[in-house]
Amino acid sequence: HRESKCLIHFDTEQGTFHAARCFKRSEQMANIKDVGCYQTYALRTLSYSQRLEFIEWTLQQNKDNGKETGIVFVDGAADLVADVNDLASCNEMVAKLMKLSTTFNCHIMVVMHQNYGSTKLGTGHLGSFLTKKCETEMLLTANEGDDSIIGVKCKRSRNFSFKPFAFTVDKLGFPVVLDDVDVIVPDAPKQNNYQQKMRY
């Protein structure tokens, strides 16, 4: 935690057991007993509007208690809107996230699943709004031929990009970065059965 700021993780869809296992994994990977201001919340039982309100309330509570928030993870963004194709709801949600990041001076990272067989972020208007307003867009895709390997690339960034890399998950559920792995570029042109590869 930089400068002892809070790290907050919101899970919107997993059940209690799986959400708790995910939250605990971060502590296990860090291998520390004092996790500081690491706050985790499972919001599956709330409505989409209640989830967004709860996120704002949590940030405000921290501020009122003299705690600064450094980064917020929201998995996933689609559960914060009534419909991913509802213009008003999607626009309102993205505007709210932008406002929260400014008001509380924190970074907000959201997870959004992409359409099957496409590299376009998410579905409907929500994916388009998030793409237009985000600082950095990262794309995670399963490696062709071995879906236990996940490729990560910086699709676009307003600031600094990063080199592509790949990882897998070990028996404990921990991610392990891999070296020297061929990963199919997700948005590579496929003409005449040609598949561009990137070396990781």
Short mmCIF file of N, CA and C in Angstrom, two decimals, residues 43 46-58 79-81 89 92-94 96-97 100:
data_model
loop_
_atom_site.label_atom_id
_atom_site.label_comp_id
_atom_site.label_asym_id
_atom_site.label_seq_id
_atom_site.Cartn_x
_atom_site.Cartn_y
_atom_site.Cartn_z
N LEU A 43 -20.65 -8.26 -3.44
CA LEU A 43 -21.89 -7.50 -3.64
C LEU A 43 -22.94 -8.25 -4.46
N LEU A 46 -26.78 -7.54 -3.95
CA LEU A 46 -27.31 -6.19 -4.14
C LEU A 46 -27.75 -5.97 -5.58
N SER A 47 -28.62 -4.99 -5.78
CA SER A 47 -29.02 -4.63 -7.13
C SER A 47 -27.91 -3.80 -7.77
N TYR A 48 -27.99 -3.60 -9.08
CA TYR A 48 -26.92 -2.85 -9.76
C TYR A 48 -26.77 -1.44 -9.21
N SER A 49 -27.89 -0.79 -8.89
CA SER A 49 -27.82 0.58 -8.37
C SER A 49 -27.28 0.60 -6.94
N GLN A 50 -27.63 -0.41 -6.15
CA GLN A 50 -27.14 -0.51 -4.78
C GLN A 50 -25.63 -0.75 -4.76
N ARG A 51 -25.14 -1.52 -5.73
CA ARG A 51 -23.70 -1.79 -5.80
C ARG A 51 -22.92 -0.50 -6.01
N LEU A 52 -23.38 0.31 -6.95
CA LEU A 52 -22.70 1.56 -7.25
C LEU A 52 -22.76 2.51 -6.05
N GLU A 53 -23.92 2.55 -5.39
CA GLU A 53 -24.08 3.38 -4.20
C GLU A 53 -23.17 2.91 -3.08
N PHE A 54 -23.03 1.58 -2.94
CA PHE A 54 -22.20 1.03 -1.87
C PHE A 54 -20.73 1.35 -2.10
N ILE A 55 -20.30 1.30 -3.35
CA ILE A 55 -18.91 1.64 -3.67
C ILE A 55 -18.62 3.08 -3.27
N GLU A 56 -19.54 3.99 -3.62
CA GLU A 56 -19.35 5.39 -3.26
C GLU A 56 -19.39 5.58 -1.75
N TRP A 57 -20.30 4.90 -1.09
CA TRP A 57 -20.43 4.99 0.37
C TRP A 57 -19.15 4.53 1.06
N THR A 58 -18.57 3.43 0.57
CA THR A 58 -17.34 2.89 1.16
C THR A 58 -16.19 3.89 1.05
N ASP A 79 -22.12 -5.50 -13.94
CA ASP A 79 -23.09 -5.65 -12.86
C ASP A 79 -23.42 -4.34 -12.16
N LEU A 80 -22.90 -3.23 -12.71
CA LEU A 80 -23.19 -1.91 -12.14
C LEU A 80 -24.20 -1.13 -12.97
N VAL A 81 -24.74 -1.78 -14.01
CA VAL A 81 -25.72 -1.12 -14.88
C VAL A 81 -26.95 -1.99 -15.05
N SER A 89 -28.07 4.39 -18.56
CA SER A 89 -27.50 3.68 -17.42
C SER A 89 -25.98 3.53 -17.56
N GLU A 92 -24.25 6.97 -17.20
CA GLU A 92 -24.29 7.39 -15.81
C GLU A 92 -23.26 6.65 -14.96
N MET A 93 -23.12 5.35 -15.21
CA MET A 93 -22.16 4.55 -14.44
C MET A 93 -20.73 4.97 -14.70
N VAL A 94 -20.38 5.14 -15.98
CA VAL A 94 -19.02 5.53 -16.32
C VAL A 94 -18.71 6.93 -15.79
N LYS A 96 -20.03 8.24 -13.18
CA LYS A 96 -19.91 8.10 -11.72
C LYS A 96 -18.51 7.61 -11.34
N LEU A 97 -17.98 6.64 -12.06
CA LEU A 97 -16.64 6.14 -11.77
C LEU A 97 -15.59 7.24 -11.97
N LEU A 100 -15.87 9.58 -9.01
CA LEU A 100 -15.32 8.98 -7.78
C LEU A 100 -13.79 8.98 -7.80
#
